[in-house]
Coordinates of C-alpha atoms in Angstrom, one line a residue:
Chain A
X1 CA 56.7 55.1 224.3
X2 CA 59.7 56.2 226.3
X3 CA 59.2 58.7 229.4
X4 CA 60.7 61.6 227.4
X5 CA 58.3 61.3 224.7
X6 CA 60.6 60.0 221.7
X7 CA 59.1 57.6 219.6
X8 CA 62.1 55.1 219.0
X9 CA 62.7 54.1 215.5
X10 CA 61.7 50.6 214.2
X11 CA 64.5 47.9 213.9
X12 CA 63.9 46.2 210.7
X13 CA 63.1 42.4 211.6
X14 CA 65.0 41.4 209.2
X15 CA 68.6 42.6 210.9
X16 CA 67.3 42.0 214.2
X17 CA 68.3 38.6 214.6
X18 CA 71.9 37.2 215.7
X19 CA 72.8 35.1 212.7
X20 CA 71.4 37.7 210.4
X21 CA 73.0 40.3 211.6
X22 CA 76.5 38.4 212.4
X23 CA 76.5 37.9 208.3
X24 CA 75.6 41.5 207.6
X25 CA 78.6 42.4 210.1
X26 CA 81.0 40.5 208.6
X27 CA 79.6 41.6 205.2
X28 CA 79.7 44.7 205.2
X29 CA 84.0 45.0 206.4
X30 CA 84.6 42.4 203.8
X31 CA 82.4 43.2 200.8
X32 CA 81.8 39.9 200.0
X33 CA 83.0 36.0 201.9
X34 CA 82.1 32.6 200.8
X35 CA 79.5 29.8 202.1
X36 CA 82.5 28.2 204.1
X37 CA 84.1 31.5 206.0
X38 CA 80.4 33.1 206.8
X39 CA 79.7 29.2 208.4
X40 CA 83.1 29.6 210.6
X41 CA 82.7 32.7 211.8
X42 CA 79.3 32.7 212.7
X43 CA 79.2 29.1 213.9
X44 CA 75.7 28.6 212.5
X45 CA 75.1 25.0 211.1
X46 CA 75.2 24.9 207.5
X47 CA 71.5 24.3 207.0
X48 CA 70.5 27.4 209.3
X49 CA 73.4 29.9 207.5
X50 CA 71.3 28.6 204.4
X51 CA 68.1 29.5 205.4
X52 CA 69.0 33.0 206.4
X53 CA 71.0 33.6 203.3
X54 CA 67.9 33.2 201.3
X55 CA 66.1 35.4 203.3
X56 CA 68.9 38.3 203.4
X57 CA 68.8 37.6 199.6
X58 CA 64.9 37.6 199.0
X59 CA 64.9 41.2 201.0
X60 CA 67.6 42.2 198.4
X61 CA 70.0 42.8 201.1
X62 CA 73.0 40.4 199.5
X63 CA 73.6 38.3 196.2
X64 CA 74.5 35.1 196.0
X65 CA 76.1 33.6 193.8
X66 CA 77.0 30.2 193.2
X67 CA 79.7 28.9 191.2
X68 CA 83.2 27.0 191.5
X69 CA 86.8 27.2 192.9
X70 CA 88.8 24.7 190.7
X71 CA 86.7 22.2 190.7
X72 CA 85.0 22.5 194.4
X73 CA 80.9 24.5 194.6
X74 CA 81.8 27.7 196.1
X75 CA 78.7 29.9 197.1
X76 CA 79.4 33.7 197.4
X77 CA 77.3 36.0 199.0
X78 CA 78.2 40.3 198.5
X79 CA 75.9 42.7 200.3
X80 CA 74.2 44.7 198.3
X81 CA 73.7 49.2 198.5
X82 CA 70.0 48.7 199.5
X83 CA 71.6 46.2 202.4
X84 CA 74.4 48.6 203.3
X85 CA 71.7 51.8 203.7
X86 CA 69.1 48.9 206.0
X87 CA 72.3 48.3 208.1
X88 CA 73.6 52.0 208.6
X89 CA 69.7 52.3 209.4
X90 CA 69.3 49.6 211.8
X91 CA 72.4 51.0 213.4
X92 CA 70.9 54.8 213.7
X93 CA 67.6 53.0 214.7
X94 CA 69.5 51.1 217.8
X95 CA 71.4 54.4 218.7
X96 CA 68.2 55.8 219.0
X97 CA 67.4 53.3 221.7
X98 CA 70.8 53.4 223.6
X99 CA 70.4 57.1 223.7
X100 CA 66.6 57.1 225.0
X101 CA 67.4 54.7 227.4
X102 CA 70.7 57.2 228.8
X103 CA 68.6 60.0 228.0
Chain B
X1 CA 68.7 32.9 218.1
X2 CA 65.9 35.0 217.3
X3 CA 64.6 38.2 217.6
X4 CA 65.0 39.0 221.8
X5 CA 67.9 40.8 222.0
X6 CA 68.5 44.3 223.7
X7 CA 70.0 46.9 221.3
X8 CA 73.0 47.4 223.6
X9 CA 73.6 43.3 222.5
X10 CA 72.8 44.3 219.2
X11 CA 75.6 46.5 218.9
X12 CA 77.8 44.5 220.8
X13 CA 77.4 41.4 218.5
X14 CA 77.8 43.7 215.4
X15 CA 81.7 44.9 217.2
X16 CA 82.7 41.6 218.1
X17 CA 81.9 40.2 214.6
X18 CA 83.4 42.8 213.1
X19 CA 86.8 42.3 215.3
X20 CA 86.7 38.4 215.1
X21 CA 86.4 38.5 210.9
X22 CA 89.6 41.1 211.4
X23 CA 91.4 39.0 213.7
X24 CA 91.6 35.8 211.4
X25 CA 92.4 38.0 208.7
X26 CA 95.2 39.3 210.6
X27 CA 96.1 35.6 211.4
X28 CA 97.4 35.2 207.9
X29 CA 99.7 38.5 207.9
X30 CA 102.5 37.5 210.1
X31 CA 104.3 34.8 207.8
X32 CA 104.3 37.0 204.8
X33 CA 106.0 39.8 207.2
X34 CA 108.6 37.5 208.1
X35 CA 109.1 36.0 204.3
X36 CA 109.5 39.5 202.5
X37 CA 111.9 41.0 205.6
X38 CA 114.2 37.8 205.6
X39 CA 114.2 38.0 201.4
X40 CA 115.2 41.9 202.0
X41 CA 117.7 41.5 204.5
X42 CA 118.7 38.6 202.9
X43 CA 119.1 40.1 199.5
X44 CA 120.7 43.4 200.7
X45 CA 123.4 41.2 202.0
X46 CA 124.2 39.2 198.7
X47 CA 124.3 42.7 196.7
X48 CA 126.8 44.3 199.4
X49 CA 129.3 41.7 199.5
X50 CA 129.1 41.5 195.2
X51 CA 129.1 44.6 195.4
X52 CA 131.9 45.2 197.6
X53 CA 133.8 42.0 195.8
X54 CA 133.4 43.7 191.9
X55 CA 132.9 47.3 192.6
X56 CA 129.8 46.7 190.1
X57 CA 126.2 48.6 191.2
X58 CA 124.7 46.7 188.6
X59 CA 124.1 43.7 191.5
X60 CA 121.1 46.3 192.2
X61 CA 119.0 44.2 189.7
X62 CA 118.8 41.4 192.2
X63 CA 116.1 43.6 194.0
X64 CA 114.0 42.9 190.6
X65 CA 114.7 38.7 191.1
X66 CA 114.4 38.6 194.7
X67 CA 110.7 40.6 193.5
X68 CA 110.0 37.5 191.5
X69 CA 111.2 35.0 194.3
X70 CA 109.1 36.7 196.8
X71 CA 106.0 36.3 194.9
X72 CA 106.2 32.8 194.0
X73 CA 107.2 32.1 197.8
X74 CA 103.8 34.2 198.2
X75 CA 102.1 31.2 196.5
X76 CA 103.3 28.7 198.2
X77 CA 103.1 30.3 201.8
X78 CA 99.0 31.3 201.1
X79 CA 98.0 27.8 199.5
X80 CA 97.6 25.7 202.7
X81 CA 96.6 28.9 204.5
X82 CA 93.1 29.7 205.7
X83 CA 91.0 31.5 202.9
X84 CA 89.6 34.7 204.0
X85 CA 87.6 37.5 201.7
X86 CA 89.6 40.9 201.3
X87 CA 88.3 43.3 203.4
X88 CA 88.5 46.9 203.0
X89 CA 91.2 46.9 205.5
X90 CA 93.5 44.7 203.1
X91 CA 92.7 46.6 200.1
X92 CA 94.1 49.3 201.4
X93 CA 97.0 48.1 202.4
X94 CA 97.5 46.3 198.9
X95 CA 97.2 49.9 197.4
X96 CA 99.8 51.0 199.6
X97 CA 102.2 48.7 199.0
X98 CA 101.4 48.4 195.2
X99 CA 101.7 52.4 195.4
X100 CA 104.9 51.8 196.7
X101 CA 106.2 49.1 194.3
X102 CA 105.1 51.6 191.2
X103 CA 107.1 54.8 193.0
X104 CA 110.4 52.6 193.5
X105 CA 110.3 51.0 190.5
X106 CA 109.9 53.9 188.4
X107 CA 112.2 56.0 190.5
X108 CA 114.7 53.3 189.8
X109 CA 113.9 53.3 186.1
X110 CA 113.9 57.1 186.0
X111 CA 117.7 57.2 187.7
X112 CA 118.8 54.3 185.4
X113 CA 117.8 56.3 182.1
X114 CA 119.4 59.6 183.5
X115 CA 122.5 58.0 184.0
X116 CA 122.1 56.6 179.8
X117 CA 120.9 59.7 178.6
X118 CA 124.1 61.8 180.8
X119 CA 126.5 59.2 179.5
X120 CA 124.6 59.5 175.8
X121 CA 124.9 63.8 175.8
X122 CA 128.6 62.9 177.5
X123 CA 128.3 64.8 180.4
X124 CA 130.6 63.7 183.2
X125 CA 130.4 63.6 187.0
X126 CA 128.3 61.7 189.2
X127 CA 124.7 61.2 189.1
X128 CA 124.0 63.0 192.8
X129 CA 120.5 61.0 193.9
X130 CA 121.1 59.2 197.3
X131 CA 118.6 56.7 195.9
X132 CA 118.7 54.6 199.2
X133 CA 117.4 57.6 201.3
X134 CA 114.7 58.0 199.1
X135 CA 113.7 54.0 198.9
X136 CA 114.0 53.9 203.3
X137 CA 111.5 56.9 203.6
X138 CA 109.3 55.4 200.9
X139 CA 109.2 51.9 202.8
X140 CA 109.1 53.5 206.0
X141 CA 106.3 56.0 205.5
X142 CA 104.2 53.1 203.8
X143 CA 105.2 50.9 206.9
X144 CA 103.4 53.4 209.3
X145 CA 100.7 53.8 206.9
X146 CA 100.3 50.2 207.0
X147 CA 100.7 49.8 210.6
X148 CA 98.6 52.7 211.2
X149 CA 95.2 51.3 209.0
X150 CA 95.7 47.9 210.7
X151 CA 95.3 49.4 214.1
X152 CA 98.6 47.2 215.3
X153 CA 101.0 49.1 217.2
X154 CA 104.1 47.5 216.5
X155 CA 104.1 48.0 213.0
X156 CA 103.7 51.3 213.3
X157 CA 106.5 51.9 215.9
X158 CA 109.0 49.5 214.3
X159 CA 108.7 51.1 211.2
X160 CA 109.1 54.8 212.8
X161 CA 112.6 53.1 214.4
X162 CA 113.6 51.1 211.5
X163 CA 113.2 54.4 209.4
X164 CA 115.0 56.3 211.8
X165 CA 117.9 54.1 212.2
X166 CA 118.2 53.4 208.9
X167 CA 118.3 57.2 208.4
X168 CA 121.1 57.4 210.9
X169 CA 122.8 54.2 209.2
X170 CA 122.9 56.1 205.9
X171 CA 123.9 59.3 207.1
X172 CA 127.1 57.8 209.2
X173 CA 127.5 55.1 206.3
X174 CA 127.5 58.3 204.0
X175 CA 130.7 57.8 201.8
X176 CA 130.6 54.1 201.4
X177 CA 127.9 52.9 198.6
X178 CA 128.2 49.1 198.9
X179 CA 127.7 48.9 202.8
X180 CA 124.6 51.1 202.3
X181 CA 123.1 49.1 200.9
X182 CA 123.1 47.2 204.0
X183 CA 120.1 49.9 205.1
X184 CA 117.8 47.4 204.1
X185 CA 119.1 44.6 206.4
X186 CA 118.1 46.8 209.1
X187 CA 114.7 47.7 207.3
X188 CA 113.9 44.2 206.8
X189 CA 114.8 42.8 210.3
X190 CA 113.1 46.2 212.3
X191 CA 110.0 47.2 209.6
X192 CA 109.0 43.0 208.7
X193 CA 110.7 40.6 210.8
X194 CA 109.8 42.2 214.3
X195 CA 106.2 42.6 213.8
X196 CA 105.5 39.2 211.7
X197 CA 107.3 37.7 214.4
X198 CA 105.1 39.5 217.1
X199 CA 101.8 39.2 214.9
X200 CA 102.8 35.5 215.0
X201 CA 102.9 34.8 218.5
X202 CA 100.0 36.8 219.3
X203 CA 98.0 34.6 216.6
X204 CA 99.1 31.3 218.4
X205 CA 97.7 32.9 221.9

């Protein structure tokens, strides 16, 4: 507990990770990005971006949805409302810390 | 990359992401700048000197072909491009510039079929709707809108001086129809061409 006797607010695990929350960034401004852009913005390997993809999905944070350009696999992922209101949260959650910390 | 990073970090990462997903976005707006102000100035040129040669305002419909060119150009310019989503940065600015497509082409279409239905009821004397002035504010207002949602500075400011001289252009330029139509030349070099070009070189740094 902080000297001035704030509790701070949980940060959901989930968000709380650099590749997790790079995703949910990017996500968020753009709505919705394929397999490929998510990979080359983040610079994750595509096996890791994987992994966390399905575990943004499974917490109902994005969709996925897999399907084809032409004739290439394209995999796109849009954030969902429930992961839009556990990012706005996890924001007000860190503010909470920033401002302790000043505070 | 796990879980052992500071909030301050956590923030941070969330901005620069943010920022980096914008900036190569933005990479891909600088050609298409440059495209549609060379097509503009290129096409106000063409209809001045018909213009000027036949004494004919019907050359006005080239605005409607160079459209149509400009679009197919579009296609060929984005196929080797980078693919990026649409953000809600670009959607707005589609809007704005659709919104500005629907208001000149109907303003166009309303001014055409005043001019049929005065010629139909036989009223004489001449149409008085300086059409150009209206077209220059519309592009330049939606140029600073567009410049001012993007956050990039020289959007915004050549499209206040494009307007502005073009403004003055018109006014000075006030008896001669044909050469005012040279308005867009300006627009198209000072509202497109500067800032593509300057959009450009900052994407190759």
């Amino acid at each position: 507990m902080p000297e001035n006797g704030k509790l701070f607010k949980p940060l959901d695990p989930l968000l709380h990770s650099e590749l997790r929350l790079a995703v949910m960034s990017i996500l968020l401004d753009a709505g919705s990005a394929d397999f490929v852009y998510l990979k080359s913005e983040t610079g994750a390997t595509s096996g890791n971006l994987s992994v966390q993809l399905d575990k943004l999905q499974q917490a109902g944070y994005i969709e996925v949805t897999k399907g084809f350009k032409g004739k290439m696999p394209q995999t796109v992922c849009r954030i969902t409302d429930k992961g839009k209101d556990a990012f706005a949260a996890y924001v007000e959650a860190l503010r909470s810390y920033i401002s302790t910390d000043k505070g | 990359m796990e879980n052992n990073f500071s909030a301050e970090n956590s923030l941070r990462l969330i901005a620069e992401t943010i920022d980096r997903s914008r900036r190569t976005i933005a990479r891909n707006s600088g050609k298409p700048l440059i495209l549609w102000g060379a097509l503009v100035a290129l096409t106000s040129i063409i209809i001045w000197a018909l213009w000027s040669k036949t004494g004919s305002a019907v050359w006005n419909f080239l605005w409607f072909a160079m459209t149509a060119i400009g679009f197919v150009c579009m296609r060929f310019l984005t196929r080797n491009s980078e693919k990026v989503p649409e953000t809600e940065v670009s959607r707005m600015l589609g809007k704005i510039w659709m919104w500005f497509g629907i208001f000149a082409t109907g303003f166009f279409v309303l001014v055409w079929a005043a001019f049929g239905i005065r010629c139909a009821i036989g009223m004489e004397g001449p149409l008085n709707v300086d059409m150009t002035l209206i077209i220059v504010l519309l592009m330049g207002f939606c140029g600073t809108l567009s410049g001012t949602v993007l956050k990039f500075k020289p959007i915004t400011i050549s499209s206040v001086v494009a307007t502005a001289l073009s403004v003055l252009f018109l006014m000075v330029m006030s008896n001669d129809s044909a050469i005012r139509i040279l308005t867009f030349m300006i627009l198209g070099v000072f509202a497109l061409i500067v800032p593509g070009v300057i959009l450009q070189k900052q994407t190759k740094n």
